[in-house]
């Protein structure tokens, strides 16, 4: 089955857009869903290294350009495409209230092929009969290729 990956940087960008729209709206909605990465129900969240290790900062939505991901050594996954989003991401997971953001914000700002997207799907590159258990841990080196 597919694995949903989102980046902290993309979630942060959406949070900033929601805040901007709320400030500029004539009738700002006081209630908005958390736009942190968990709002999108991912299997994996990645973010730029902050400890001065090798690598570079990720740009928001950069993941939409990736073709392959490698976690640690030799755990390679193929990016099968962006995750098309629905209104479920605007349901507050704590209160179950339906809110306007972040879906409405993504609908205005993040479309690919006319579809609202956020995050990417990963598929294993290993045949079913050769699969091993893959453990992805916090702090693992991540490599993406475009």
Tab-separated table of C-alpha atoms in Angstrom:
chain	number	residue	atom	x	y	z
A	1	UNK	CA	0.000	0.000	0.000
A	2	UNK	CA	1.040	3.582	-0.484
A	3	UNK	CA	2.676	5.746	2.152
A	4	UNK	CA	1.654	9.402	2.493
A	5	UNK	CA	4.553	11.786	3.066
A	6	UNK	CA	4.214	15.484	3.905
A	7	UNK	CA	6.855	18.048	4.764
A	8	UNK	CA	6.883	20.367	7.744
A	9	UNK	CA	7.839	23.203	5.394
A	10	UNK	CA	4.729	22.742	3.222
A	11	UNK	CA	2.465	22.551	6.278
A	12	UNK	CA	4.070	25.736	7.621
A	13	UNK	CA	3.451	27.495	4.305
A	14	UNK	CA	-0.247	26.571	4.405
A	15	UNK	CA	-0.446	27.801	8.004
A	16	UNK	CA	1.003	31.148	6.878
A	17	UNK	CA	-1.468	31.376	3.976
A	18	UNK	CA	-4.387	30.654	6.309
A	19	UNK	CA	-3.198	33.360	8.711
A	20	UNK	CA	-2.805	35.874	5.850
A	21	UNK	CA	-6.276	35.112	4.500
A	22	UNK	CA	-7.814	35.362	7.951
A	23	UNK	CA	-6.272	38.815	8.490
A	24	UNK	CA	-7.285	40.140	5.069
A	25	UNK	CA	-10.845	38.727	4.994
A	26	UNK	CA	-13.796	41.036	5.532
A	27	UNK	CA	-15.429	38.416	7.737
A	28	UNK	CA	-12.491	36.469	9.168
A	29	UNK	CA	-13.357	33.062	10.530
A	30	UNK	CA	-12.137	32.878	14.098
A	31	UNK	CA	-12.043	29.106	13.955
A	32	UNK	CA	-9.615	27.350	11.670
A	33	UNK	CA	-8.288	23.829	11.715
A	34	UNK	CA	-4.727	23.309	12.801
A	35	UNK	CA	-2.642	23.291	9.672
A	36	UNK	CA	0.251	21.451	11.248
A	37	UNK	CA	1.374	18.367	9.364
A	38	UNK	CA	-0.777	15.950	11.404
A	39	UNK	CA	-3.939	17.617	10.042
A	40	UNK	CA	-3.198	15.852	6.727
A	41	UNK	CA	-3.025	12.344	8.302
A	42	UNK	CA	0.438	11.425	6.937
A	43	UNK	CA	2.392	8.251	7.533
A	44	UNK	CA	5.690	10.146	7.409
A	45	UNK	CA	6.531	13.790	8.127
A	46	UNK	CA	9.908	15.111	7.001
A	47	UNK	CA	11.577	18.426	7.734
A	48	UNK	CA	14.898	20.095	7.113
A	49	UNK	CA	17.726	19.157	9.434
A	50	UNK	CA	18.243	21.753	12.146
A	51	UNK	CA	21.411	20.401	13.718
A	52	UNK	CA	23.877	21.691	11.147
A	53	UNK	CA	24.199	18.317	9.435
A	54	UNK	CA	24.803	17.878	5.742
A	55	UNK	CA	22.016	18.864	3.413
A	56	UNK	CA	19.958	21.927	2.724
A	57	UNK	CA	16.658	23.448	3.744
A	58	UNK	CA	13.560	22.118	2.028
A	59	UNK	CA	11.370	24.534	0.117
A	60	UNK	CA	7.596	24.387	0.625
A	61	UNK	CA	5.997	21.958	-1.852
A	62	UNK	CA	9.383	20.849	-3.175
A	63	UNK	CA	8.210	17.274	-2.598
A	64	UNK	CA	5.867	17.595	-5.582
A	65	UNK	CA	8.982	17.550	-7.817
A	66	UNK	CA	10.563	14.429	-6.320
A	67	UNK	CA	10.683	11.118	-8.212
A	68	UNK	CA	12.381	8.856	-5.641
A	69	UNK	CA	13.046	8.947	-1.894
A	70	UNK	CA	15.759	7.132	0.008
A	71	UNK	CA	15.648	6.744	3.789
A	72	UNK	CA	18.895	5.747	5.463
A	73	UNK	CA	20.783	3.211	3.417
A	74	UNK	CA	19.040	1.452	0.542
A	75	UNK	CA	15.398	2.018	1.606
A	76	UNK	CA	14.208	3.411	-1.743
A	77	UNK	CA	10.644	4.452	-2.513
A	78	UNK	CA	9.198	5.719	-5.788
A	79	UNK	CA	6.999	8.812	-5.672
A	80	UNK	CA	3.754	7.802	-7.349
A	81	UNK	CA	2.244	11.292	-7.336
A	82	UNK	CA	0.603	13.989	-5.257
A	83	UNK	CA	-2.148	13.236	-2.767
A	84	UNK	CA	-5.459	14.651	-3.962
A	85	UNK	CA	-7.179	16.208	-0.976
A	86	UNK	CA	-10.804	16.412	0.086
A	87	UNK	CA	-12.750	18.325	2.734
A	88	UNK	CA	-11.643	15.848	5.452
A	89	UNK	CA	-8.531	17.929	6.116
A	90	UNK	CA	-10.798	20.731	7.366
A	91	UNK	CA	-12.319	18.627	10.114
A	92	UNK	CA	-10.703	19.481	13.426
A	93	UNK	CA	-9.405	16.145	14.708
A	94	UNK	CA	-9.988	17.123	18.346
A	95	UNK	CA	-13.481	18.631	18.181
A	96	UNK	CA	-14.849	17.079	14.940
A	97	UNK	CA	-16.007	20.553	13.843
A	98	UNK	CA	-15.991	21.267	10.122
A	99	UNK	CA	-13.955	24.385	9.438
A	100	UNK	CA	-13.196	26.407	6.327
A	101	UNK	CA	-9.392	26.115	6.371
A	102	UNK	CA	-7.084	24.559	5.335
A	103	UNK	CA	-9.017	22.998	2.416
A	104	UNK	CA	-10.341	26.318	1.090
A	105	UNK	CA	-6.846	27.808	1.194
A	106	UNK	CA	-5.338	24.839	-0.644
A	107	UNK	CA	-8.176	24.976	-3.184
A	108	UNK	CA	-7.155	28.524	-4.067
A	109	UNK	CA	-3.383	28.057	-3.957
A	110	UNK	CA	-2.326	24.419	-4.485
A	111	UNK	CA	-3.737	22.688	-7.517
A	112	UNK	CA	-2.053	20.205	-9.816
A	113	UNK	CA	-3.979	19.279	-12.935
A	114	UNK	CA	-6.997	21.110	-11.506
A	115	UNK	CA	-7.001	18.964	-8.330
A	116	UNK	CA	-6.337	20.168	-4.788
A	117	UNK	CA	-3.157	18.460	-3.547
A	118	UNK	CA	-1.010	18.257	-0.450
A	119	UNK	CA	1.701	15.657	0.191
A	120	UNK	CA	2.978	12.813	-1.960
A	121	UNK	CA	2.433	9.075	-2.154
A	122	UNK	CA	5.392	6.705	-1.934
A	123	UNK	CA	5.533	3.119	-3.206
A	124	UNK	CA	8.189	0.556	-2.357
A	125	UNK	CA	10.602	-0.280	-5.157
A	126	UNK	CA	11.099	-3.821	-3.818
A	127	UNK	CA	9.033	-6.762	-5.094
A	128	UNK	CA	6.528	-8.167	-2.598
A	129	UNK	CA	8.409	-11.455	-2.181
A	130	UNK	CA	11.685	-9.615	-1.403
A	131	UNK	CA	10.314	-7.077	1.086
A	132	UNK	CA	11.795	-6.598	4.489
A	133	UNK	CA	10.496	-4.555	7.372
A	134	UNK	CA	11.590	-0.955	6.933
A	135	UNK	CA	11.865	1.219	10.010
A	136	UNK	CA	11.980	4.950	9.454
A	137	UNK	CA	13.298	6.812	12.491
A	138	UNK	CA	13.524	10.427	13.524
A	139	UNK	CA	16.817	11.909	12.395
A	140	UNK	CA	17.324	9.494	9.488
A	141	UNK	CA	19.099	10.870	6.459
A	142	UNK	CA	16.672	11.491	3.627
A	143	UNK	CA	17.610	11.819	-0.022
A	144	UNK	CA	15.220	12.841	-2.733
A	145	UNK	CA	15.813	12.812	-6.451
A	146	UNK	CA	13.892	14.784	-9.012
